C-alpha cells in the first residue's frame, strides 16, 4: 500500500522553496538502540561539526530559511526550532544525541549529518492519507503532558501535518505526536525528508538514498521505495 501525501496550495504559496521526499519501508525490524545505531549518531555529529565549521546551526543557510518560514506562519523560531536545528543543537552540546530506538536513531542520524528535517511515522497507525496544511485551530493534537494523555490544538494558520484523525506533527516539523510515532512494534514506516531553498533537491535525494541504504542494512529484506519529490 502506498500512502497518500499531499501539500496544500496555501502551504506552497507560503513556502515556494519547499521540497519533500518520502521513503516508504515495509518489513522493517525495529528494536532498542544498538551499538551500531549509536555509532551512526556519533558519526553524524562529527559530520555536522565539519559541515558547520564553527558556525551555530541557525547560521546555516538551510536552517536560516526554515526560520524565515516559521516566522511567516507565526511561530517564533528561536523558541520552537525545526526538528533538524533542535537535533543539531543537541548533537553539538555535551548531552549528545538521544538514543530512542533503532529506526528513530537511523533517521535522526541522517537528519543531523545532512542538516535536514526528517520525520518517521508508523504507516499502520496513520488514518487515511497525510496532508500538509495550514491549521484552522480546531484540529486535535494528541500529546502527553505530565505523563497523561492530553489534547492540544494548533494555532490558526500554523503549518501542520495531519491525517483523518488529527494533527500528527505540529509547526511543520517541530513536535511529533505519540499516536503515529515509530515504536519497537513498527513494521511499516514512512520517512519524510523536508528541504527548503536554498537546499537543492539533489541534496534531499542524497539524504533519502543514504537513509534507504541504512534501512536495508538494519532490516535485511525490507521493501523500500523512495517517492520522488512532489509525489
CSV table of C-alpha atoms in Angstrom, one decimal:
chain,number,residue,atom,x,y,z
A,1,UNK,CA,0.0,0.0,0.0
A,2,UNK,CA,1.2,3.4,-0.9
A,3,UNK,CA,0.4,6.3,1.5
A,4,UNK,CA,-1.1,9.4,0.0
A,5,UNK,CA,0.9,12.5,0.8
A,6,UNK,CA,-0.4,15.9,-0.3
A,7,UNK,CA,0.8,19.5,0.2
A,8,UNK,CA,-1.9,22.1,0.3
A,9,UNK,CA,-1.8,25.1,-2.1
A,10,UNK,CA,-1.7,27.5,0.8
A,11,UNK,CA,1.5,25.9,2.1
A,12,UNK,CA,3.1,26.0,-1.3
A,13,UNK,CA,2.2,29.7,-1.5
A,14,UNK,CA,3.8,30.3,1.9
A,15,UNK,CA,7.0,28.4,1.1
A,16,UNK,CA,7.5,28.1,-2.7
A,17,UNK,CA,11.0,26.8,-2.0
A,18,UNK,CA,9.8,23.7,-0.1
A,19,UNK,CA,10.6,20.3,-1.4
A,20,UNK,CA,9.9,16.9,0.3
A,21,UNK,CA,10.7,13.3,-0.4
A,22,UNK,CA,9.3,10.2,1.3
A,23,UNK,CA,11.0,6.8,1.9
A,24,UNK,CA,8.4,4.1,2.4
A,25,UNK,CA,9.5,0.8,4.0
A,26,UNK,CA,7.7,-2.4,4.7
A,27,UNK,CA,9.0,-5.5,6.5
A,28,UNK,CA,11.1,-3.4,8.9
A,29,UNK,CA,12.5,-4.8,12.1
A,30,UNK,CA,12.7,-2.3,15.0
A,31,UNK,CA,14.1,-2.7,18.5
A,32,UNK,CA,16.2,-1.0,21.1
A,33,UNK,CA,19.1,1.2,20.1
A,34,UNK,CA,22.2,-0.9,19.3
A,35,UNK,CA,26.0,-0.2,19.3
A,36,UNK,CA,25.6,0.1,15.5
A,37,UNK,CA,22.9,2.8,15.6
A,38,UNK,CA,24.8,4.6,18.4
A,39,UNK,CA,27.9,4.7,16.2
A,40,UNK,CA,25.8,6.2,13.4
A,41,UNK,CA,24.6,9.0,15.7
A,42,UNK,CA,28.2,9.7,16.8
A,43,UNK,CA,29.4,9.8,13.2
A,44,UNK,CA,26.5,12.1,12.3
A,45,UNK,CA,27.6,14.6,15.0
A,46,UNK,CA,31.1,14.6,13.6
A,47,UNK,CA,29.8,15.2,10.0
A,48,UNK,CA,27.6,18.0,11.3
A,49,UNK,CA,30.6,19.7,13.1
A,50,UNK,CA,32.6,19.5,9.8
A,51,UNK,CA,29.6,20.9,7.8
A,52,UNK,CA,29.1,23.9,10.2
A,53,UNK,CA,32.8,24.6,10.6
A,54,UNK,CA,32.4,26.6,13.8
A,55,UNK,CA,29.0,28.2,13.0
A,56,UNK,CA,25.9,27.7,15.1
A,57,UNK,CA,23.2,25.5,13.4
A,58,UNK,CA,20.8,28.5,12.9
A,59,UNK,CA,23.6,30.3,10.9
A,60,UNK,CA,23.5,27.6,8.2
A,61,UNK,CA,21.6,28.9,5.1
A,62,UNK,CA,19.2,26.0,5.1
A,63,UNK,CA,18.3,26.4,8.8
A,64,UNK,CA,18.0,30.2,8.3
A,65,UNK,CA,15.5,29.5,5.5
A,66,UNK,CA,13.4,27.3,7.8
A,67,UNK,CA,13.5,30.1,10.5
A,68,UNK,CA,12.1,32.6,7.9
A,69,UNK,CA,9.2,30.2,7.1
A,70,UNK,CA,8.4,29.5,10.8
A,71,UNK,CA,8.2,33.3,11.3
A,72,UNK,CA,6.0,33.6,8.2
A,73,UNK,CA,3.3,31.3,9.8
A,74,UNK,CA,3.5,32.9,13.2
A,75,UNK,CA,6.0,30.8,15.2
A,76,UNK,CA,9.0,32.1,17.0
A,77,UNK,CA,11.9,30.0,15.5
A,78,UNK,CA,14.2,30.7,18.4
A,79,UNK,CA,11.6,29.1,20.8
A,80,UNK,CA,10.2,26.4,18.5
A,81,UNK,CA,13.1,25.2,16.4
A,82,UNK,CA,12.6,22.9,13.4
A,83,UNK,CA,13.5,19.3,14.2
A,84,UNK,CA,16.8,19.4,12.4
A,85,UNK,CA,18.0,22.5,14.2
A,86,UNK,CA,16.9,21.2,17.5
A,87,UNK,CA,18.8,17.9,17.0
A,88,UNK,CA,21.9,19.7,15.7
A,89,UNK,CA,22.0,21.9,18.7
A,90,UNK,CA,21.8,18.8,20.9
A,91,UNK,CA,24.4,17.0,18.9
A,92,UNK,CA,26.9,19.8,19.4
A,93,UNK,CA,26.2,20.0,23.2
A,94,UNK,CA,27.6,17.9,26.0
A,95,UNK,CA,24.3,16.0,26.1
A,96,UNK,CA,24.8,14.5,22.7
A,97,UNK,CA,22.1,12.8,20.6
A,98,UNK,CA,19.4,10.7,22.4
A,99,UNK,CA,19.2,7.0,21.7
A,100,UNK,CA,15.5,6.3,21.1
A,101,UNK,CA,15.1,3.1,19.2
A,102,UNK,CA,16.8,1.6,16.1
A,103,UNK,CA,14.6,3.2,13.4
A,104,UNK,CA,14.4,6.6,15.1
A,105,UNK,CA,18.2,6.5,15.6
A,106,UNK,CA,18.7,5.9,11.8
A,107,UNK,CA,16.6,8.8,10.7
A,108,UNK,CA,18.0,11.1,13.4
A,109,UNK,CA,21.5,10.3,12.2
A,110,UNK,CA,20.5,11.3,8.6
A,111,UNK,CA,18.8,14.5,9.8
A,112,UNK,CA,21.9,15.6,11.7
A,113,UNK,CA,24.5,14.5,9.1
A,114,UNK,CA,22.7,16.3,6.3
A,115,UNK,CA,21.1,19.1,8.5
A,116,UNK,CA,17.6,18.4,7.1
A,117,UNK,CA,14.4,17.8,8.9
A,118,UNK,CA,13.4,14.1,8.8
A,119,UNK,CA,10.4,12.5,10.4
A,120,UNK,CA,9.2,8.9,10.7
A,121,UNK,CA,5.6,7.7,11.0
A,122,UNK,CA,4.2,4.2,11.5
A,123,UNK,CA,2.1,3.6,8.4
A,124,UNK,CA,-0.2,1.2,10.2
A,125,UNK,CA,-1.2,3.9,12.6
A,126,UNK,CA,-2.0,6.7,10.1
A,127,UNK,CA,-5.6,7.1,9.4
A,128,UNK,CA,-6.1,7.8,5.7
A,129,UNK,CA,-3.6,9.9,3.9
A,130,UNK,CA,-1.3,12.6,5.2
A,131,UNK,CA,-1.7,16.2,4.4
A,132,UNK,CA,0.5,19.3,5.0
A,133,UNK,CA,-1.9,22.1,5.6
A,134,UNK,CA,-2.4,25.4,7.4
A,135,UNK,CA,-4.4,24.7,10.5
A,136,UNK,CA,-7.8,26.2,11.3
A,137,UNK,CA,-7.0,25.9,15.1
A,138,UNK,CA,-9.8,23.4,15.7
A,139,UNK,CA,-7.8,20.2,15.0
A,140,UNK,CA,-6.9,17.8,17.7
A,141,UNK,CA,-3.2,17.1,18.5
A,142,UNK,CA,-2.9,14.3,21.0
A,143,UNK,CA,0.2,14.5,23.1
A,144,UNK,CA,1.5,13.6,26.6
A,145,UNK,CA,1.7,16.2,29.4
A,146,UNK,CA,2.9,15.2,32.9
A,147,UNK,CA,2.7,11.5,32.0
A,148,UNK,CA,-1.0,11.8,31.0
A,149,UNK,CA,-2.6,12.0,27.5
A,150,UNK,CA,-3.6,15.5,26.6
A,151,UNK,CA,-5.2,17.1,23.6
A,152,UNK,CA,-3.8,20.4,22.3
A,153,UNK,CA,-4.9,22.5,19.3
A,154,UNK,CA,-2.6,24.2,16.8
A,155,UNK,CA,-2.7,27.9,16.3
A,156,UNK,CA,-4.8,29.1,13.4
A,157,UNK,CA,-2.6,29.4,10.3
A,158,UNK,CA,0.1,27.1,11.8
A,159,UNK,CA,1.5,24.6,9.3
A,160,UNK,CA,0.9,21.0,10.4
A,161,UNK,CA,1.0,17.5,9.1
A,162,UNK,CA,-2.3,15.8,9.7
A,163,UNK,CA,-4.3,12.6,8.8
A,164,UNK,CA,-8.0,11.9,9.0
A,165,UNK,CA,-7.9,11.7,12.8
A,166,UNK,CA,-6.0,14.8,13.6
A,167,UNK,CA,-2.6,16.5,13.7
A,168,UNK,CA,0.4,14.2,13.6
A,169,UNK,CA,3.1,16.9,13.7
A,170,UNK,CA,2.8,20.5,14.9
A,171,UNK,CA,4.6,23.5,13.4
A,172,UNK,CA,5.6,21.7,10.3
A,173,UNK,CA,8.3,19.5,11.8
A,174,UNK,CA,8.7,20.8,15.4
A,175,UNK,CA,6.8,18.3,17.5
A,176,UNK,CA,5.5,14.9,16.5
A,177,UNK,CA,2.6,13.4,18.3
A,178,UNK,CA,2.9,10.0,20.0
A,179,UNK,CA,-0.1,8.5,18.2
A,180,UNK,CA,1.8,7.6,14.9
A,181,UNK,CA,5.4,7.5,16.1
A,182,UNK,CA,7.7,4.6,15.3
A,183,UNK,CA,7.8,2.1,18.2
A,184,UNK,CA,9.6,-1.2,18.6
A,185,UNK,CA,6.5,-2.9,17.2
A,186,UNK,CA,6.6,-0.9,13.9
A,187,UNK,CA,7.0,-3.0,10.7
A,188,UNK,CA,5.9,-0.4,8.1
A,189,UNK,CA,7.1,3.2,8.2
A,190,UNK,CA,7.2,6.4,6.1
A,191,UNK,CA,10.1,8.7,6.5
A,192,UNK,CA,9.7,12.3,5.4
A,193,UNK,CA,12.7,14.4,4.4
A,194,UNK,CA,11.9,18.1,4.0
A,195,UNK,CA,14.1,20.7,2.3
A,196,UNK,CA,13.8,24.4,1.9
A,197,UNK,CA,15.6,26.5,-0.7
A,198,UNK,CA,18.5,27.1,-0.9
A,199,UNK,CA,18.9,23.4,-0.2
A,200,UNK,CA,18.9,21.8,-3.7
A,201,UNK,CA,16.5,18.9,-4.4
A,202,UNK,CA,19.5,16.6,-5.3
A,203,UNK,CA,20.8,17.1,-1.7
A,204,UNK,CA,17.4,15.9,-0.4
A,205,UNK,CA,17.6,13.0,-2.7
A,206,UNK,CA,21.1,12.1,-1.5
A,207,UNK,CA,19.9,12.1,2.1
A,208,UNK,CA,17.0,9.9,1.3
A,209,UNK,CA,19.2,7.4,-0.6
A,210,UNK,CA,21.5,7.2,2.4
A,211,UNK,CA,18.5,6.6,4.7
A,212,UNK,CA,17.2,3.9,2.4
A,213,UNK,CA,20.6,2.1,2.5
A,214,UNK,CA,20.6,2.2,6.3
A,215,UNK,CA,17.1,0.8,6.5
A,216,UNK,CA,18.2,-2.1,4.1
A,217,UNK,CA,21.3,-2.7,6.2
A,218,UNK,CA,19.4,-2.9,9.6
A,219,UNK,CA,16.3,-4.6,8.2
A,220,UNK,CA,17.5,-7.0,5.6
A,221,UNK,CA,14.7,-8.0,3.2
A,222,UNK,CA,12.7,-4.9,3.8
A,223,UNK,CA,10.8,-3.5,0.8
A,224,UNK,CA,11.9,0.1,0.4
A,225,UNK,CA,10.6,2.7,-2.1
A,226,UNK,CA,11.8,6.3,-2.5
A,227,UNK,CA,9.0,8.5,-3.6
A,228,UNK,CA,10.1,11.3,-6.0
A,229,UNK,CA,9.9,14.9,-5.0
A,230,UNK,CA,6.3,16.2,-5.1
A,231,UNK,CA,4.7,12.7,-5.5
